[in-house]
Amino acid sequence: MNCYNPTNRHTRKATWSNKKPDGRWRAYDYDELVARDKASLDIFWLKDDSLEDSANLPNPDIIAQEIVDDLEAVLEQFRLIANDLGSETSGRTTS
């Protein structure tokens, strides 16, 4: 909250720099913002290590095939469960 300094935004101090890329507060020049594609204010510079690096993802066809394989495996598991449930209920009578 101290970085944000809502009472006087002109005295804010940036904590980000090229030497400190993990700084949580970064100032941008107007020219730097309007030079962005579509002048978007959706800006982030901190890397979330819990997310995969999108620059190193496999090709889309490989990802799609992995999804298909996973879904087919899950579907087969559900078929086995449904068969087990069907055999359990086939001996029951309804009242």
Backbone atoms as SQL, in Angstrom:
CREATE TABLE atoms (id INTEGER PRIMARY KEY, chain TEXT, resi INTEGER, resn TEXT, atom TEXT, x REAL, y REAL, z REAL);
INSERT INTO atoms VALUES
  (1, 'A', 1, 'MET', 'N', 0.823, -1.183, 0.000),
  (2, 'A', 1, 'MET', 'CA', 0.000, 0.000, 0.000),
  (3, 'A', 1, 'MET', 'C', 0.874, 1.257, 0.000),
  (4, 'A', 2, 'ASN', 'N', 2.046, 1.153, 0.601),
  (5, 'A', 2, 'ASN', 'CA', 2.931, 2.312, 0.617),
  (6, 'A', 2, 'ASN', 'C', 3.403, 2.684, -0.784),
  (7, 'A', 3, 'CYS', 'N', 3.624, 1.685, -1.634),
  (8, 'A', 3, 'CYS', 'CA', 4.046, 1.976, -3.013),
  (9, 'A', 3, 'CYS', 'C', 2.958, 2.721, -3.764),
  (10, 'A', 4, 'TYR', 'N', 1.720, 2.342, -3.527),
  (11, 'A', 4, 'TYR', 'CA', 0.589, 2.939, -4.233),
  (12, 'A', 4, 'TYR', 'C', 0.420, 4.408, -3.855),
  (13, 'A', 5, 'ASN', 'N', 0.543, 4.725, -2.597),
  (14, 'A', 5, 'ASN', 'CA', 0.457, 6.098, -2.091),
  (15, 'A', 5, 'ASN', 'C', -0.755, 6.835, -2.661),
  (16, 'A', 6, 'PRO', 'N', -1.970, 6.437, -2.272),
  (17, 'A', 6, 'PRO', 'CA', -3.178, 7.029, -2.843),
  (18, 'A', 6, 'PRO', 'C', -3.359, 8.509, -2.514),
  (19, 'A', 7, 'THR', 'N', -2.737, 8.989, -1.452),
  (20, 'A', 7, 'THR', 'CA', -2.945, 10.390, -1.076),
  (21, 'A', 7, 'THR', 'C', -2.169, 11.360, -1.962),
  (22, 'A', 8, 'ASN', 'N', -1.025, 10.924, -2.488),
  (23, 'A', 8, 'ASN', 'CA', -0.255, 11.805, -3.358),
  (24, 'A', 8, 'ASN', 'C', 0.485, 10.964, -4.392),
  (25, 'A', 9, 'ARG', 'N', -0.171, 10.737, -5.512),
  (26, 'A', 9, 'ARG', 'CA', 0.404, 9.843, -6.515),
  (27, 'A', 9, 'ARG', 'C', 1.682, 10.400, -7.139),
  (28, 'A', 10, 'HIS', 'N', 1.930, 11.683, -6.988),
  (29, 'A', 10, 'HIS', 'CA', 3.123, 12.290, -7.583),
  (30, 'A', 10, 'HIS', 'C', 4.390, 11.983, -6.796),
  (31, 'A', 11, 'THR', 'N', 4.244, 11.484, -5.589),
  (32, 'A', 11, 'THR', 'CA', 5.427, 11.133, -4.798),
  (33, 'A', 11, 'THR', 'C', 5.676, 9.624, -4.784),
  (34, 'A', 12, 'ARG', 'N', 4.981, 8.899, -5.626),
  (35, 'A', 12, 'ARG', 'CA', 5.198, 7.451, -5.704),
  (36, 'A', 12, 'ARG', 'C', 6.613, 7.156, -6.185),
  (37, 'A', 13, 'LYS', 'N', 7.187, 6.119, -5.641),
  (38, 'A', 13, 'LYS', 'CA', 8.527, 5.693, -6.026),
  (39, 'A', 13, 'LYS', 'C', 8.439, 4.313, -6.668),
  (40, 'A', 14, 'ALA', 'N', 8.948, 4.195, -7.868),
  (41, 'A', 14, 'ALA', 'CA', 8.950, 2.901, -8.548),
  (42, 'A', 14, 'ALA', 'C', 9.903, 1.949, -7.836),
  (43, 'A', 15, 'THR', 'N', 9.467, 0.706, -7.661),
  (44, 'A', 15, 'THR', 'CA', 10.336, -0.308, -7.056),
  (45, 'A', 15, 'THR', 'C', 10.898, -1.240, -8.120),
  (46, 'A', 16, 'TRP', 'N', 10.430, -1.081, -9.363),
  (47, 'A', 16, 'TRP', 'CA', 10.942, -1.881, -10.473),
  (48, 'A', 16, 'TRP', 'C', 12.038, -1.123, -11.190),
  (49, 'A', 17, 'SER', 'N', 13.047, -1.856, -11.649),
  (50, 'A', 17, 'SER', 'CA', 14.077, -1.305, -12.528),
  (51, 'A', 17, 'SER', 'C', 14.680, -2.469, -13.303),
  (52, 'A', 18, 'ASN', 'N', 15.520, -2.158, -14.284),
  (53, 'A', 18, 'ASN', 'CA', 16.191, -3.238, -15.020),
  (54, 'A', 18, 'ASN', 'C', 17.063, -4.071, -14.092),
  (55, 'A', 19, 'LYS', 'N', 17.598, -3.428, -13.068),
  (56, 'A', 19, 'LYS', 'CA', 18.432, -4.152, -12.101),
  (57, 'A', 19, 'LYS', 'C', 17.593, -4.902, -11.079),
  (58, 'A', 20, 'LYS', 'N', 16.332, -4.489, -10.897),
  (59, 'A', 20, 'LYS', 'CA', 15.437, -5.129, -9.931),
  (60, 'A', 20, 'LYS', 'C', 14.121, -5.475, -10.636),
  (61, 'A', 21, 'PRO', 'N', 14.122, -6.525, -11.479),
  (62, 'A', 21, 'PRO', 'CA', 12.936, -6.842, -12.280),
  (63, 'A', 21, 'PRO', 'C', 11.765, -7.406, -11.477),
  (64, 'A', 22, 'ASP', 'N', 11.968, -7.700, -10.199),
  (65, 'A', 22, 'ASP', 'CA', 10.876, -8.204, -9.364),
  (66, 'A', 22, 'ASP', 'C', 10.166, -7.092, -8.604),
  (67, 'A', 23, 'GLY', 'N', 10.494, -5.837, -8.886),
  (68, 'A', 23, 'GLY', 'CA', 9.848, -4.719, -8.209),
  (69, 'A', 23, 'GLY', 'C', 8.351, -4.704, -8.459),
  (70, 'A', 24, 'ARG', 'N', 7.563, -4.393, -7.434),
  (71, 'A', 24, 'ARG', 'CA', 6.107, -4.485, -7.525),
  (72, 'A', 24, 'ARG', 'C', 5.459, -3.219, -8.078),
  (73, 'A', 25, 'TRP', 'N', 6.161, -2.136, -8.153),
  (74, 'A', 25, 'TRP', 'CA', 5.570, -0.890, -8.647),
  (75, 'A', 25, 'TRP', 'C', 6.436, -0.361, -9.779),
  (76, 'A', 26, 'ARG', 'N', 5.813, -0.102, -10.918),
  (77, 'A', 26, 'ARG', 'CA', 6.564, 0.344, -12.079),
  (78, 'A', 26, 'ARG', 'C', 5.857, 1.529, -12.719),
  (79, 'A', 27, 'ALA', 'N', 6.619, 2.534, -13.059),
  (80, 'A', 27, 'ALA', 'CA', 6.080, 3.709, -13.746),
  (81, 'A', 27, 'ALA', 'C', 6.315, 3.556, -15.247),
  (82, 'A', 28, 'TYR', 'N', 5.331, 3.989, -16.031),
  (83, 'A', 28, 'TYR', 'CA', 5.438, 3.958, -17.491),
  (84, 'A', 28, 'TYR', 'C', 5.270, 5.366, -18.029),
  (85, 'A', 29, 'ASP', 'N', 6.046, 5.702, -19.049),
  (86, 'A', 29, 'ASP', 'CA', 5.862, 6.969, -19.752),
  (87, 'A', 29, 'ASP', 'C', 4.653, 6.848, -20.671),
  (88, 'A', 30, 'TYR', 'N', 4.012, 7.957, -20.952),
  (89, 'A', 30, 'TYR', 'CA', 2.865, 7.983, -21.850),
  (90, 'A', 30, 'TYR', 'C', 3.240, 7.400, -23.215),
  (91, 'A', 31, 'ASP', 'N', 4.376, 7.824, -23.762),
  (92, 'A', 31, 'ASP', 'CA', 4.803, 7.345, -25.080),
  (93, 'A', 31, 'ASP', 'C', 5.006, 5.831, -25.088),
  (94, 'A', 32, 'GLU', 'N', 5.491, 5.303, -23.984),
  (95, 'A', 32, 'GLU', 'CA', 5.702, 3.860, -23.869),
  (96, 'A', 32, 'GLU', 'C', 4.365, 3.112, -23.896),
  (97, 'A', 33, 'LEU', 'N', 3.353, 3.695, -23.276),
  (98, 'A', 33, 'LEU', 'CA', 2.034, 3.056, -23.242),
  (99, 'A', 33, 'LEU', 'C', 1.335, 3.101, -24.595),
  (100, 'A', 34, 'VAL', 'N', 1.349, 4.254, -25.254),
  (101, 'A', 34, 'VAL', 'CA', 0.632, 4.360, -26.527),
  (102, 'A', 34, 'VAL', 'C', 1.352, 3.625, -27.651),
  (103, 'A', 35, 'ALA', 'N', 2.611, 3.296, -27.465),
  (104, 'A', 35, 'ALA', 'CA', 3.344, 2.531, -28.472),
  (105, 'A', 35, 'ALA', 'C', 2.974, 1.053, -28.428),
  (106, 'A', 36, 'ARG', 'N', 2.308, 0.635, -27.348),
  (107, 'A', 36, 'ARG', 'CA', 1.902, -0.768, -27.215),
  (108, 'A', 36, 'ARG', 'C', 0.804, -1.095, -28.222),
  (109, 'A', 37, 'ASP', 'N', 0.700, -2.369, -28.568),
  (110, 'A', 37, 'ASP', 'CA', -0.356, -2.824, -29.466),
  (111, 'A', 37, 'ASP', 'C', -1.710, -2.482, -28.858),
  (112, 'A', 38, 'LYS', 'N', -2.517, -1.730, -29.577),
  (113, 'A', 38, 'LYS', 'CA', -3.855, -1.306, -29.155),
  (114, 'A', 38, 'LYS', 'C', -3.832, -0.453, -27.889),
  (115, 'A', 39, 'ALA', 'N', -2.694, 0.082, -27.528),
  (116, 'A', 39, 'ALA', 'CA', -2.540, 0.936, -26.345),
  (117, 'A', 39, 'ALA', 'C', -3.231, 0.339, -25.125),
  (118, 'A', 40, 'SER', 'N', -3.043, -0.945, -24.924),
  (119, 'A', 40, 'SER', 'CA', -3.675, -1.657, -23.816),
  (120, 'A', 40, 'SER', 'C', -3.029, -1.281, -22.487),
  (121, 'A', 41, 'LEU', 'N', -3.867, -1.142, -21.478),
  (122, 'A', 41, 'LEU', 'CA', -3.361, -0.897, -20.133),
  (123, 'A', 41, 'LEU', 'C', -3.290, -2.194, -19.331),
  (124, 'A', 42, 'ASP', 'N', -3.482, -3.306, -19.997),
  (125, 'A', 42, 'ASP', 'CA', -3.367, -4.615, -19.366),
  (126, 'A', 42, 'ASP', 'C', -1.883, -4.965, -19.325),
  (127, 'A', 43, 'ILE', 'N', -1.204, -4.452, -18.316),
  (128, 'A', 43, 'ILE', 'CA', 0.254, -4.510, -18.247),
  (129, 'A', 43, 'ILE', 'C', 0.682, -5.397, -17.085),
  (130, 'A', 44, 'PHE', 'N', 1.626, -6.268, -17.366),
  (131, 'A', 44, 'PHE', 'CA', 2.257, -7.008, -16.282),
  (132, 'A', 44, 'PHE', 'C', 3.709, -7.241, -16.650),
  (133, 'A', 45, 'TRP', 'N', 4.540, -7.313, -15.661),
  (134, 'A', 45, 'TRP', 'CA', 5.957, -7.510, -15.899),
  (135, 'A', 45, 'TRP', 'C', 6.545, -8.565, -14.970),
  (136, 'A', 46, 'LEU', 'N', 5.805, -8.911, -13.933),
  (137, 'A', 46, 'LEU', 'CA', 6.283, -9.938, -13.022),
  (138, 'A', 46, 'LEU', 'C', 5.912, -11.301, -13.582),
  (139, 'A', 47, 'LYS', 'N', 6.833, -12.221, -13.543),
  (140, 'A', 47, 'LYS', 'CA', 6.577, -13.558, -14.069),
  (141, 'A', 47, 'LYS', 'C', 6.026, -14.433, -12.955),
  (142, 'A', 48, 'ASP', 'N', 4.916, -15.104, -13.238),
  (143, 'A', 48, 'ASP', 'CA', 4.316, -16.037, -12.290),
  (144, 'A', 48, 'ASP', 'C', 4.941, -17.402, -12.532),
  (145, 'A', 49, 'ASP', 'N', 5.813, -17.831, -11.623),
  (146, 'A', 49, 'ASP', 'CA', 6.525, -19.093, -11.802),
  (147, 'A', 49, 'ASP', 'C', 5.613, -20.302, -11.737),
  (148, 'A', 50, 'SER', 'N', 4.384, -20.130, -11.226),
  (149, 'A', 50, 'SER', 'CA', 3.469, -21.264, -11.146),
  (150, 'A', 50, 'SER', 'C', 2.815, -21.554, -12.499),
  (151, 'A', 51, 'LEU', 'N', 2.926, -20.629, -13.445),
  (152, 'A', 51, 'LEU', 'CA', 2.337, -20.820, -14.768),
  (153, 'A', 51, 'LEU', 'C', 3.386, -21.355, -15.735),
  (154, 'A', 52, 'GLU', 'N', 2.919, -22.095, -16.735),
  (155, 'A', 52, 'GLU', 'CA', 3.841, -22.585, -17.754),
  (156, 'A', 52, 'GLU', 'C', 4.296, -21.426, -18.632),
  (157, 'A', 53, 'ASP', 'N', 5.504, -21.544, -19.111),
  (158, 'A', 53, 'ASP', 'CA', 6.049, -20.536, -20.014),
  (159, 'A', 53, 'ASP', 'C', 5.439, -20.742, -21.397),
  (160, 'A', 54, 'SER', 'N', 4.569, -19.841, -21.818),
  (161, 'A', 54, 'SER', 'CA', 3.851, -20.014, -23.083),
  (162, 'A', 54, 'SER', 'C', 4.788, -20.012, -24.287),
  (163, 'A', 55, 'ALA', 'N', 5.973, -19.485, -24.136),
  (164, 'A', 55, 'ALA', 'CA', 6.918, -19.482, -25.251),
  (165, 'A', 55, 'ALA', 'C', 7.488, -20.878, -25.495),
  (166, 'A', 56, 'ASN', 'N', 7.378, -21.757, -24.500),
  (167, 'A', 56, 'ASN', 'CA', 7.956, -23.093, -24.622),
  (168, 'A', 56, 'ASN', 'C', 6.907, -24.198, -24.649),
  (169, 'A', 57, 'LEU', 'N', 5.692, -23.877, -25.034),
  (170, 'A', 57, 'LEU', 'CA', 4.638, -24.887, -25.106),
  (171, 'A', 57, 'LEU', 'C', 4.816, -25.743, -26.354),
  (172, 'A', 58, 'PRO', 'N', 4.340, -26.999, -26.304),
  (173, 'A', 58, 'PRO', 'CA', 4.385, -27.829, -27.513),
  (174, 'A', 58, 'PRO', 'C', 3.459, -27.263, -28.587),
  (175, 'A', 59, 'ASN', 'N', 3.586, -27.787, -29.798),
  (176, 'A', 59, 'ASN', 'CA', 2.717, -27.363, -30.898),
  (177, 'A', 59, 'ASN', 'C', 1.261, -27.658, -30.557),
  (178, 'A', 60, 'PRO', 'N', 0.328, -26.856, -31.078),
  (179, 'A', 60, 'PRO', 'CA', -1.095, -27.060, -30.776),
  (180, 'A', 60, 'PRO', 'C', -1.602, -28.463, -31.112),
  (181, 'A', 61, 'ASP', 'N', -1.096, -29.074, -32.189),
  (182, 'A', 61, 'ASP', 'CA', -1.569, -30.417, -32.529),
  (183, 'A', 61, 'ASP', 'C', -1.156, -31.440, -31.479),
  (184, 'A', 62, 'ILE', 'N', -0.012, -31.246, -30.866),
  (185, 'A', 62, 'ILE', 'CA', 0.429, -32.148, -29.793),
  (186, 'A', 62, 'ILE', 'C', -0.438, -31.945, -28.557),
  (187, 'A', 63, 'ILE', 'N', -0.711, -30.691, -28.216),
  (188, 'A', 63, 'ILE', 'CA', -1.573, -30.400, -27.064),
  (189, 'A', 63, 'ILE', 'C', -2.960, -30.987, -27.292),
  (190, 'A', 64, 'ALA', 'N', -3.501, -30.810, -28.498),
  (191, 'A', 64, 'ALA', 'CA', -4.835, -31.339, -28.811),
  (192, 'A', 64, 'ALA', 'C', -4.858, -32.858, -28.681),
  (193, 'A', 65, 'GLN', 'N', -3.823, -33.536, -29.162),
  (194, 'A', 65, 'GLN', 'CA', -3.783, -34.996, -29.067),
  (195, 'A', 65, 'GLN', 'C', -3.682, -35.449, -27.612),
  (196, 'A', 66, 'GLU', 'N', -2.921, -34.714, -26.797),
  (197, 'A', 66, 'GLU', 'CA', -2.828, -35.049, -25.371),
  (198, 'A', 66, 'GLU', 'C', -4.191, -34.909, -24.699),
  (199, 'A', 67, 'ILE', 'N', -4.941, -33.886, -25.069),
  (200, 'A', 67, 'ILE', 'CA', -6.286, -33.687, -24.512),
  (201, 'A', 67, 'ILE', 'C', -7.196, -34.834, -24.931),
  (202, 'A', 68, 'VAL', 'N', -7.146, -35.208, -26.209),
  (203, 'A', 68, 'VAL', 'CA', -7.961, -36.327, -26.701),
  (204, 'A', 68, 'VAL', 'C', -7.608, -37.606, -25.951),
  (205, 'A', 69, 'ASP', 'N', -6.324, -37.879, -25.783),
  (206, 'A', 69, 'ASP', 'CA', -5.890, -39.086, -25.068),
  (207, 'A', 69, 'ASP', 'C', -6.406, -39.090, -23.633),
  (208, 'A', 70, 'ASP', 'N', -6.303, -37.943, -22.960),
  (209, 'A', 70, 'ASP', 'CA', -6.791, -37.845, -21.575),
  (210, 'A', 70, 'ASP', 'C', -8.299, -38.068, -21.508),
  (211, 'A', 71, 'LEU', 'N', -9.039, -37.449, -22.424),
  (212, 'A', 71, 'LEU', 'CA', -10.498, -37.598, -22.423),
  (213, 'A', 71, 'LEU', 'C', -10.913, -39.039, -22.719),
  (214, 'A', 72, 'GLU', 'N', -10.224, -39.693, -23.638),
  (215, 'A', 72, 'GLU', 'CA', -10.543, -41.089, -23.939),
  (216, 'A', 72, 'GLU', 'C', -10.269, -41.987, -22.737),
  (217, 'A', 73, 'ALA', 'N', -9.177, -41.727, -22.017),
  (218, 'A', 73, 'ALA', 'CA', -8.859, -42.520, -20.826),
  (219, 'A', 73, 'ALA', 'C', -9.923, -42.325, -19.752),
  (220, 'A', 74, 'VAL', 'N', -10.361, -41.094, -19.560),
  (221, 'A', 74, 'VAL', 'CA', -11.400, -40.807, -18.567),
  (222, 'A', 74, 'VAL', 'C', -12.718, -41.448, -18.981),
  (223, 'A', 75, 'LEU', 'N', -13.053, -41.373, -20.256),
  (224, 'A', 75, 'LEU', 'CA', -14.287, -41.985, -20.746),
  (225, 'A', 75, 'LEU', 'C', -14.273, -43.497, -20.512),
  (226, 'A', 76, 'GLU', 'N', -13.151, -44.132, -20.737),
  (227, 'A', 76, 'GLU', 'CA', -13.044, -45.573, -20.491),
  (228, 'A', 76, 'GLU', 'C', -13.239, -45.881, -19.007),
  (229, 'A', 77, 'GLN', 'N', -12.691, -45.047, -18.137),
  (230, 'A', 77, 'GLN', 'CA', -12.887, -45.246, -16.695),
  (231, 'A', 77, 'GLN', 'C', -14.362, -45.110, -16.335),
  (232, 'A', 78, 'PHE', 'N', -15.047, -44.138, -16.918),
  (233, 'A', 78, 'PHE', 'CA', -16.480, -43.973, -16.651),
  (234, 'A', 78, 'PHE', 'C', -17.283, -45.156, -17.189),
  (235, 'A', 79, 'ARG', 'N', -16.874, -45.697, -18.320),
  (236, 'A', 79, 'ARG', 'CA', -17.556, -46.886, -18.849),
  (237, 'A', 79, 'ARG', 'C', -17.438, -48.055, -17.870),
  (238, 'A', 80, 'LEU', 'N', -16.243, -48.252, -17.325),
  (239, 'A', 80, 'LEU', 'CA', -16.039, -49.333, -16.354),
  (240, 'A', 80, 'LEU', 'C', -16.901, -49.118, -15.112),
  (241, 'A', 81, 'ILE', 'N', -16.949, -47.882, -14.637),
  (242, 'A', 81, 'ILE', 'CA', -17.773, -47.566, -13.461),
  (243, 'A', 81, 'ILE', 'C', -19.243, -47.803, -13.776),
  (244, 'A', 82, 'ALA', 'N', -19.690, -47.349, -14.941),
  (245, 'A', 82, 'ALA', 'CA', -21.094, -47.538, -15.327),
  (246, 'A', 82, 'ALA', 'C', -21.424, -49.024, -15.437),
  (247, 'A', 83, 'ASN', 'N', -20.519, -49.810, -15.991),
  (248, 'A', 83, 'ASN', 'CA', -20.742, -51.255, -16.082),
  (249, 'A', 83, 'ASN', 'C', -20.833, -51.877, -14.695),
  (250, 'A', 84, 'ASP', 'N', -19.928, -51.461, -13.793),
  (251, 'A', 84, 'ASP', 'CA', -19.975, -51.975, -12.419),
  (252, 'A', 84, 'ASP', 'C', -21.286, -51.599, -11.749),
  (253, 'A', 85, 'LEU', 'N', -21.718, -50.371, -11.928),
  (254, 'A', 85, 'LEU', 'CA', -22.983, -49.935, -11.330),
  (255, 'A', 85, 'LEU', 'C', -24.150, -50.685, -11.950),
  (256, 'A', 86, 'GLY', 'N', -24.084, -50.927, -13.233),
  (257, 'A', 86, 'GLY', 'CA', -25.147, -51.665, -13.910),
  (258, 'A', 86, 'GLY', 'C', -25.257, -53.084, -13.398),
  (259, 'A', 87, 'SER', 'N', -24.133, -53.729, -13.134),
  (260, 'A', 87, 'SER', 'CA', -24.188, -55.104, -12.634),
  (261, 'A', 87, 'SER', 'C', -24.660, -55.137, -11.190),
  (262, 'A', 88, 'GLU', 'N', -24.383, -54.080, -10.429),
  (263, 'A', 88, 'GLU', 'CA', -24.855, -54.020, -9.041),
  (264, 'A', 88, 'GLU', 'C', -26.358, -53.806, -8.997),
  (265, 'A', 89, 'THR', 'N', -26.894, -53.009, -9.902),
  (266, 'A', 89, 'THR', 'CA', -28.324, -52.694, -9.869),
  (267, 'A', 89, 'THR', 'C', -29.164, -53.716, -10.615),
  (268, 'A', 90, 'SER', 'N', -28.539, -54.566, -11.423),
  (269, 'A', 90, 'SER', 'CA', -29.332, -55.529, -12.197),
  (270, 'A', 90, 'SER', 'C', -29.967, -56.585, -11.304),
  (271, 'A', 91, 'GLY', 'N', -29.406, -56.846, -10.129),
  (272, 'A', 91, 'GLY', 'CA', -29.982, -57.827, -9.214),
  (273, 'A', 91, 'GLY', 'C', -31.040, -57.251, -8.305),
  (274, 'A', 92, 'ARG', 'N', -31.240, -55.949, -8.332),
  (275, 'A', 92, 'ARG', 'CA', -32.224, -55.296, -7.457),
  (276, 'A', 92, 'ARG', 'C', -33.602, -55.338, -8.085),
  (277, 'A', 93, 'THR', 'N', -34.593, -55.369, -7.227),
  (278, 'A', 93, 'THR', 'CA', -35.977, -55.277, -7.707),
  (279, 'A', 93, 'THR', 'C', -36.544, -53.948, -7.262),
  (280, 'A', 94, 'THR', 'N', -37.442, -53.419, -8.039),
  (281, 'A', 94, 'THR', 'CA', -38.073, -52.151, -7.679),
  (282, 'A', 94, 'THR', 'C', -39.352, -52.442, -6.921),
  (283, 'A', 95, 'SER', 'N', -39.690, -51.591, -5.971),
  (284, 'A', 95, 'SER', 'CA', -40.895, -51.819, -5.175),
  (285, 'A', 95, 'SER', 'C', -42.046, -50.974, -5.619);
